[in-house]
Protein backbone atom coordinates (compact mmCIF):
# COMPACT_ATOMS: atom_id res chain seq x y z
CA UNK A 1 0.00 0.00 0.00
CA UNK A 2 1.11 3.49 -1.19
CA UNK A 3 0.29 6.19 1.56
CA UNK A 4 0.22 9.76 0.31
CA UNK A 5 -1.02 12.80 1.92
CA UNK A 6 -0.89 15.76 -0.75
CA UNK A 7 -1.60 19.37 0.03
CA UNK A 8 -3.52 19.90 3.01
CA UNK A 9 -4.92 22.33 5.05
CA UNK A 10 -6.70 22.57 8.47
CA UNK A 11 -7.67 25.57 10.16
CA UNK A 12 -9.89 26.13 13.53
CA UNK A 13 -11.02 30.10 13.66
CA UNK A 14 -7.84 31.54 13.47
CA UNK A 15 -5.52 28.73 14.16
CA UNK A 16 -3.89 27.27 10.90
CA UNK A 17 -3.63 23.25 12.46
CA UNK A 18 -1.94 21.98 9.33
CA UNK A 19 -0.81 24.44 6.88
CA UNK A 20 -0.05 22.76 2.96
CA UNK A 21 1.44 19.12 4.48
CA UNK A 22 2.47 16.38 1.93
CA UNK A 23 4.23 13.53 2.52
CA UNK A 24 4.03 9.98 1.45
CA UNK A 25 5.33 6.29 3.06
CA UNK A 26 3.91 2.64 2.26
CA UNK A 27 3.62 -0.87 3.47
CA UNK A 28 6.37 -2.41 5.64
CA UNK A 29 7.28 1.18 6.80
CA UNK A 30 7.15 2.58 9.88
CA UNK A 31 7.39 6.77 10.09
CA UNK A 32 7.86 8.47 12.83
CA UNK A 33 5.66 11.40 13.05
CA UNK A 34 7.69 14.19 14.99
CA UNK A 35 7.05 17.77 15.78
CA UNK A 36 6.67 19.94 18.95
CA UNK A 37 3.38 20.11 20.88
CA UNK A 38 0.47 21.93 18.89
CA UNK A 39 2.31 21.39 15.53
CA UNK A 40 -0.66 19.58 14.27
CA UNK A 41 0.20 15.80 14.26
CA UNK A 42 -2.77 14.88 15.85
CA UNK A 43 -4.94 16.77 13.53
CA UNK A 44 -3.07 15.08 10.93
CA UNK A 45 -3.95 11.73 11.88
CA UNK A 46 -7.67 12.62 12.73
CA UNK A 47 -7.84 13.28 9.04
CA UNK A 48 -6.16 10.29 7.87
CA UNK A 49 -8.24 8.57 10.36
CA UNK A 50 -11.21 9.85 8.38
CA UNK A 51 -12.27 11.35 11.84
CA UNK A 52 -11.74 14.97 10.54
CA UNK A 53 -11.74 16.31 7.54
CA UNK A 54 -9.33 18.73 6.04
CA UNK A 55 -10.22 22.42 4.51
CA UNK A 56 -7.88 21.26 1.60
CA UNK A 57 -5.87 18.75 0.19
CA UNK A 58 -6.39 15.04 0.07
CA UNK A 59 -5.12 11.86 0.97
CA UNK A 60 -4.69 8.86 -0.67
CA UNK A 61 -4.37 4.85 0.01
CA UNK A 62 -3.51 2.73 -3.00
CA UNK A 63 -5.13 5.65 -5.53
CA UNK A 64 -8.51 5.83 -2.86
CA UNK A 65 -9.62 9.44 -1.77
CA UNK A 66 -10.42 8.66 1.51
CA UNK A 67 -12.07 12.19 1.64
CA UNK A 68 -14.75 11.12 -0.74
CA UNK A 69 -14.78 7.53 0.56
CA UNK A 70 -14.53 7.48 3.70
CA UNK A 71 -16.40 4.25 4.54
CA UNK A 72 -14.19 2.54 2.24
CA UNK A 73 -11.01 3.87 3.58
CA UNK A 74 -12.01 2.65 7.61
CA UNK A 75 -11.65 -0.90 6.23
CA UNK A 76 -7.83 0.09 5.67
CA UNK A 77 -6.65 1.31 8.64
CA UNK A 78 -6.26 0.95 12.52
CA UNK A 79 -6.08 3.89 14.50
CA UNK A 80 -4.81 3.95 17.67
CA UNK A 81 -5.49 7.39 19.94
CA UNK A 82 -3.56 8.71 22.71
CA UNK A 83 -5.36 7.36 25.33
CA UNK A 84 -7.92 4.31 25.25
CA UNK A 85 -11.97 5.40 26.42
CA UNK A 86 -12.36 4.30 29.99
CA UNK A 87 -15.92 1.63 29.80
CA UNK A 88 -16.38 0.66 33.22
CA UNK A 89 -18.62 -2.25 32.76
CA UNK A 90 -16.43 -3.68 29.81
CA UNK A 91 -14.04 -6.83 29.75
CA UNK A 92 -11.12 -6.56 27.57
CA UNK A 93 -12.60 -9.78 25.81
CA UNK A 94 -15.82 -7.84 25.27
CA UNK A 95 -14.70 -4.92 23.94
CA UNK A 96 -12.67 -6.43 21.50
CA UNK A 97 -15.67 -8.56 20.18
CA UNK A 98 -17.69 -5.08 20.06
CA UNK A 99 -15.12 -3.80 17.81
CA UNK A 100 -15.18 -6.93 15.66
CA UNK A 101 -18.56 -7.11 15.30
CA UNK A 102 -18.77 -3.24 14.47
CA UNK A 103 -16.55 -4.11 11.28
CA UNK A 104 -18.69 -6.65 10.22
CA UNK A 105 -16.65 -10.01 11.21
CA UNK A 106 -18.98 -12.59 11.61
CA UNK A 107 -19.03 -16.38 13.79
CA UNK A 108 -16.11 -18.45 13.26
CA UNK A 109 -13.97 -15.36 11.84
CA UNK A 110 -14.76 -13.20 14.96
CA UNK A 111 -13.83 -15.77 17.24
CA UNK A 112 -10.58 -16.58 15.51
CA UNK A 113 -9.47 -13.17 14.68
CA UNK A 114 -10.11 -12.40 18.73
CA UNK A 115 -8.33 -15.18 19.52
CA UNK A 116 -5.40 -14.27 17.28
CA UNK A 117 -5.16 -11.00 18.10
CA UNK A 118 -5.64 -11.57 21.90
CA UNK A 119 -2.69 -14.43 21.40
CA UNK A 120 -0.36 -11.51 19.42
CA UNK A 121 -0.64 -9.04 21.77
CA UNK A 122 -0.31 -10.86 25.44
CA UNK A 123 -4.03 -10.49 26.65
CA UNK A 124 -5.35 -14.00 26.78
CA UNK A 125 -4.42 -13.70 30.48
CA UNK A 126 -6.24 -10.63 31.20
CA UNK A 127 -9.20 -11.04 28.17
CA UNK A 128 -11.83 -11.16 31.47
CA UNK A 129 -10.31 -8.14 33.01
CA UNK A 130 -12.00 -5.06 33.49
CA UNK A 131 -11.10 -2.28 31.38
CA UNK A 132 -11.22 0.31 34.43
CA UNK A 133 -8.88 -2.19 36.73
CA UNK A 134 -6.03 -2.20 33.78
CA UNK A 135 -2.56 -0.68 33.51
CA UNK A 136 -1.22 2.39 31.52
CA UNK A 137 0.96 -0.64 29.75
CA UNK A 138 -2.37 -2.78 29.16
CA UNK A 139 -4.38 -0.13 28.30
CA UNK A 140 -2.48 0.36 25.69
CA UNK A 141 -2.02 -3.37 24.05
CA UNK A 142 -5.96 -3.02 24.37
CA UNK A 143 -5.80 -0.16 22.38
CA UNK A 144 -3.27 -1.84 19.89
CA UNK A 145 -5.37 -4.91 19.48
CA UNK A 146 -8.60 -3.11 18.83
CA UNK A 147 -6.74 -1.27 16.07
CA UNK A 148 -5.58 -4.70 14.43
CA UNK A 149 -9.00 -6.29 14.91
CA UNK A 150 -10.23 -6.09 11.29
CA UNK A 151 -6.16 -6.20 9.99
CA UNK A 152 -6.05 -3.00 8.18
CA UNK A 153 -3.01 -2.75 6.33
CA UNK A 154 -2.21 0.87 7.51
CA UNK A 155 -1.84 2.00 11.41
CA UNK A 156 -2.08 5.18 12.61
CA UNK A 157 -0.98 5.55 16.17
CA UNK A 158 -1.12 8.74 18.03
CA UNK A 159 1.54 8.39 21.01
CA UNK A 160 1.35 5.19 21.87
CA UNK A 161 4.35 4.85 24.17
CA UNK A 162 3.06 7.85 26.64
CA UNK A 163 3.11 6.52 30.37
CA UNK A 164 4.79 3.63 29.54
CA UNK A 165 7.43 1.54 31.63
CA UNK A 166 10.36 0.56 30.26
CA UNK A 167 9.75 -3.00 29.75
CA UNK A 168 6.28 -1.83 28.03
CA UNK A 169 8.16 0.36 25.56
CA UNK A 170 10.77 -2.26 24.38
CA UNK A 171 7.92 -4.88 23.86
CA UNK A 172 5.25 -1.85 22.04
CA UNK A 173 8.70 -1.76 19.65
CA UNK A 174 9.03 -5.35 19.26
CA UNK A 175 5.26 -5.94 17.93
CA UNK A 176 5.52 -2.87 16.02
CA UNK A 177 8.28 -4.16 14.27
CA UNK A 178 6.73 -7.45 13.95
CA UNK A 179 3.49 -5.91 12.06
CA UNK A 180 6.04 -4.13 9.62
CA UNK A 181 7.59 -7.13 8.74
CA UNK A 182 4.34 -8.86 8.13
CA UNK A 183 3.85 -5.76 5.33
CA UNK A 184 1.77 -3.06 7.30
CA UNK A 185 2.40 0.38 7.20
CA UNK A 186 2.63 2.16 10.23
CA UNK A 187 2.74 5.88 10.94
CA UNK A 188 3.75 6.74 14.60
CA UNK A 189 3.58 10.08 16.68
CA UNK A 190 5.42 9.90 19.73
CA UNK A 191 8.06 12.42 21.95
CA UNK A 192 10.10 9.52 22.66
CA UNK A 193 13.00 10.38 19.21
CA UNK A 194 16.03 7.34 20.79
CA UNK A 195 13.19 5.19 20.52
CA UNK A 196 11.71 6.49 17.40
CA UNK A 197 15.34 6.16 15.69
CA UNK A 198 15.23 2.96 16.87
CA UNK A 199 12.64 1.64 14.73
CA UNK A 200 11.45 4.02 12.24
CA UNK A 201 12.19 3.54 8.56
CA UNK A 202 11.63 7.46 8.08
CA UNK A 203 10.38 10.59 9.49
CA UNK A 204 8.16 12.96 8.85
CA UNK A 205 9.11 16.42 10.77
CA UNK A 206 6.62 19.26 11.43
CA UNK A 207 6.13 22.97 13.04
CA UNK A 208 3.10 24.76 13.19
CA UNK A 209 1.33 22.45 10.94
CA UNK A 210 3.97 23.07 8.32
CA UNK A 211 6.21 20.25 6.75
CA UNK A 212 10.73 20.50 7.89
CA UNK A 213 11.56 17.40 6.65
CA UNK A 214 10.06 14.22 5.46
CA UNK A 215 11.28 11.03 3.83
CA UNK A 216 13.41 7.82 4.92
CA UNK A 217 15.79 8.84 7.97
CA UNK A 218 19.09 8.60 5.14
CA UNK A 219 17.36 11.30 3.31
CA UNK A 220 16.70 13.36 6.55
CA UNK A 221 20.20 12.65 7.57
CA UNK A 222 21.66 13.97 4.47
CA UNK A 223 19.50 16.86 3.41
CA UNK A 224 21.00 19.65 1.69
CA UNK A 225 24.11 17.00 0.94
CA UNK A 226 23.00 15.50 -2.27
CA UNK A 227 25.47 16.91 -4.21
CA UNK A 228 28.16 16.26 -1.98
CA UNK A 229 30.69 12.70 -1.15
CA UNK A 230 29.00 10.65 1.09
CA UNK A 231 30.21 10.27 4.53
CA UNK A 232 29.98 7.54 7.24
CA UNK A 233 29.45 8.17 11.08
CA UNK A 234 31.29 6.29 13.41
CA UNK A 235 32.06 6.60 17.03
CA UNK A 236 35.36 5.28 18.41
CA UNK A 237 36.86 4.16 22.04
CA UNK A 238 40.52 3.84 22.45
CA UNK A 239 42.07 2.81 25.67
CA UNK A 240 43.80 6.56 25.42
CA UNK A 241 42.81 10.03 26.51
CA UNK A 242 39.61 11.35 24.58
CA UNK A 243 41.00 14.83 24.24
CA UNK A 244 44.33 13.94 22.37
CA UNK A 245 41.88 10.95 20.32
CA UNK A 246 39.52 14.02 19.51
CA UNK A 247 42.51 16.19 18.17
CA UNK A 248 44.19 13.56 15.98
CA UNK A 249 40.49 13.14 14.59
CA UNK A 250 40.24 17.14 13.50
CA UNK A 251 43.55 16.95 11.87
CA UNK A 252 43.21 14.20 9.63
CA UNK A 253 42.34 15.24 5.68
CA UNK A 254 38.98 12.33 5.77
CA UNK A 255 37.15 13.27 9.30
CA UNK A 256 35.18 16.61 8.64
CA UNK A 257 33.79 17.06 12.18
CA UNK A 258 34.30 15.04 15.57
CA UNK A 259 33.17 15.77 18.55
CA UNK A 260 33.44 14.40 22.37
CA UNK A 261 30.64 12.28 23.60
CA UNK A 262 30.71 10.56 26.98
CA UNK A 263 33.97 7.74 26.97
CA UNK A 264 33.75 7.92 22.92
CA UNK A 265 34.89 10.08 20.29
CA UNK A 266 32.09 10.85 17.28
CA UNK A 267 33.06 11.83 13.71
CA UNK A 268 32.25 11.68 10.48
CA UNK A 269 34.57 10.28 7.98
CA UNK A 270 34.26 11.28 4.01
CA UNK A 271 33.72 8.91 1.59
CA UNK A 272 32.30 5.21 1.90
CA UNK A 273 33.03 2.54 3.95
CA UNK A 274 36.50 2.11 2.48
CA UNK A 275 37.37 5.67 3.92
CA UNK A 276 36.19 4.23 7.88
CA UNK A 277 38.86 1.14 7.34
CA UNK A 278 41.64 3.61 6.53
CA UNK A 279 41.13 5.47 9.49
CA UNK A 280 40.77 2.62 11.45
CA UNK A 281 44.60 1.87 10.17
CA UNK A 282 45.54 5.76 10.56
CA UNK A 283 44.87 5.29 14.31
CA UNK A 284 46.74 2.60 14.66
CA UNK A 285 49.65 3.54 13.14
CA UNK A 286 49.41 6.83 15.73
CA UNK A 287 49.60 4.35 18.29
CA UNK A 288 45.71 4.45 19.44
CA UNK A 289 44.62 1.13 20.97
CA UNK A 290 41.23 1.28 19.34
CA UNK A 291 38.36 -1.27 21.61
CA UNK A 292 35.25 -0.25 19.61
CA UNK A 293 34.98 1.62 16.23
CA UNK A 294 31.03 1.60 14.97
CA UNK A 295 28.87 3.34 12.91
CA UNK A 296 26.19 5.10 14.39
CA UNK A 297 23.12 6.51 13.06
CA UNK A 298 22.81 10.15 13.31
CA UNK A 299 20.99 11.66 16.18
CA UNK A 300 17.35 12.06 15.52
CA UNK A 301 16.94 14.40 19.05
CA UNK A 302 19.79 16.88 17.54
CA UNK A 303 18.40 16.36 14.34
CA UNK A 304 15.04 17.55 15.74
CA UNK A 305 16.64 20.57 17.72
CA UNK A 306 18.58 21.55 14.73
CA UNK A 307 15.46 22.23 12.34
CA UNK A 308 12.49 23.21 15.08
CA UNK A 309 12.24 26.80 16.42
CA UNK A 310 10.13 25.34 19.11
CA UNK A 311 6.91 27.38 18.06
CA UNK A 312 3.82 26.21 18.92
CA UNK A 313 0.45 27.70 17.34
């Protein structure tokens, strides 16, 4: 599936909530949806959610205007708010087979589709739970499971990993990643960036409802440097002082910047991977004991700092 949001506009009175946005991502994807509170993410997804609908623009799944079809368009996609609606007198189990019988699954399907979701997500030991008795962490693989209940292709989730422990977050990435591999597309709004870089395919960035940066996270990383040699980042760890490591870095022809960073030594080395293994052997023959040369992935937080003002609307 081929997710493409062209043009669009939002506006509340006076507020401009998303301001001529287009990006596009598709199946086995997962974008991270970034941008500083009241940028308009949420608004965003409302309309791809077909909850909203947009003053402008359109978007599109596989060629379908889901502005002019919007019944067709819910069959595609899952959408997962920020927080899940407390039902007091609900079971997990219960809800679940509301939702499945609200999209039309029927007998032996709804059953096993329950079942297979409740299996995939780690509820069959709480399916006779309460809804009001659960955990932030439950909550939300309620939430997730209701989204996956008629398996859309496309996901939209709306800061799922808010409140979460720890352990919750690493196993929300795990079935995330999962889903991807099994060919859905997933769009993802969440404060959380480490995490985000972790296991996002690409980014969209936004402020004030207006598009920064959008595309896989090797395009975001080297925007503006298209037209330039390509350069890997690599941090190192020598068994020698950091300073005099971080000096012998700026004064050799390949690194263009390096920097200090906790007991390592960041830089970024022109040219391909050929150019790393040559300064691997430059350091040695200065005499550095090197324990740990990697390349790293750019940093998605500084990456964020760098192109937001921090506005809000």
């Amino acid at each position: 599936m081929h997710i493409h949001v062209d043009n669009l506009y939002k506006s509340f009175g006076k507020t401009q909530a998303v301001n001529d946005l287009s990006f596009s991502f598709e199946s086995g994807q997962i974008f991270a949806f970034v941008g500083p509170n009241g940028s308009g993410k949420t608004t965003t997804m409302r309309i791809m959610a077909t909850l909203d609908t947009p003053d402008q623009g359109r978007c599109r799944f596989d060629g379908l205007n889901i502005i002019h079809y919007p019944e067709k368009a819910r069959q595609l996609i899952g959408y997962m708010p920020d927080n899940l609606p407390t039902h007091r007198d609900l079971s997990v189990h219960d809800y679940l087979d509301f939702f499945a019988r609200a999209y039309g699954l029927r007998g032996r399907r709804r059953k096993g589709m329950i079942d297979q979701i409740e299996d995939f997500t780690n509820l069959k030991g709480i399916r006779d739970k309460m809804l009001k008795a659960l955990s932030k962490g439950m909550k939300q693989r309620v939430s997730l499971a209701r989204a996956l209940i008629h398996d859309p292709p496309l996901l939209l989730m709306d800061e799922p990993a808010a409140g979460l422990d720890p352990r919750a977050r690493v196993e929300l990435r795990e079935l995330l990643r999962a889903l991807a591999d099994q060919g859905k597309a997933i769009l993802i709004s969440s404060h959380i960036l480490t995490e985000l870089a972790e296991m996002a395919d690409g980014a969209v960035i936004i402020e004030r409802g207006k598009l920064l940066r959008a595309g896989t996270l090797d395009q975001i990383y080297n925007h503006g440097r298209e037209d330039q040699e390509p350069y890997q980042h690599v941090a190192i760890r020598t068994r020698d002082d950091n300073d005099r490591l971080h000096r012998a870095l700026l004064e050799m022809p390949s690194v263009k910047q390096a920097r200090l960073a906790g007991n390592h030594v960041e830089a970024e080395v022109v040219g391909d991977e050929d150019a790393a293994c040559e300064l691997i052997a430059e350091l040695l023959d200065k005499g550095f004991r090197v324990i740990e040369f990697k390349q790293v992935q750019a940093d998605l937080e500084q990456l964020f700092m760098d192109v937001t003002k921090g506005d809000v609307q």
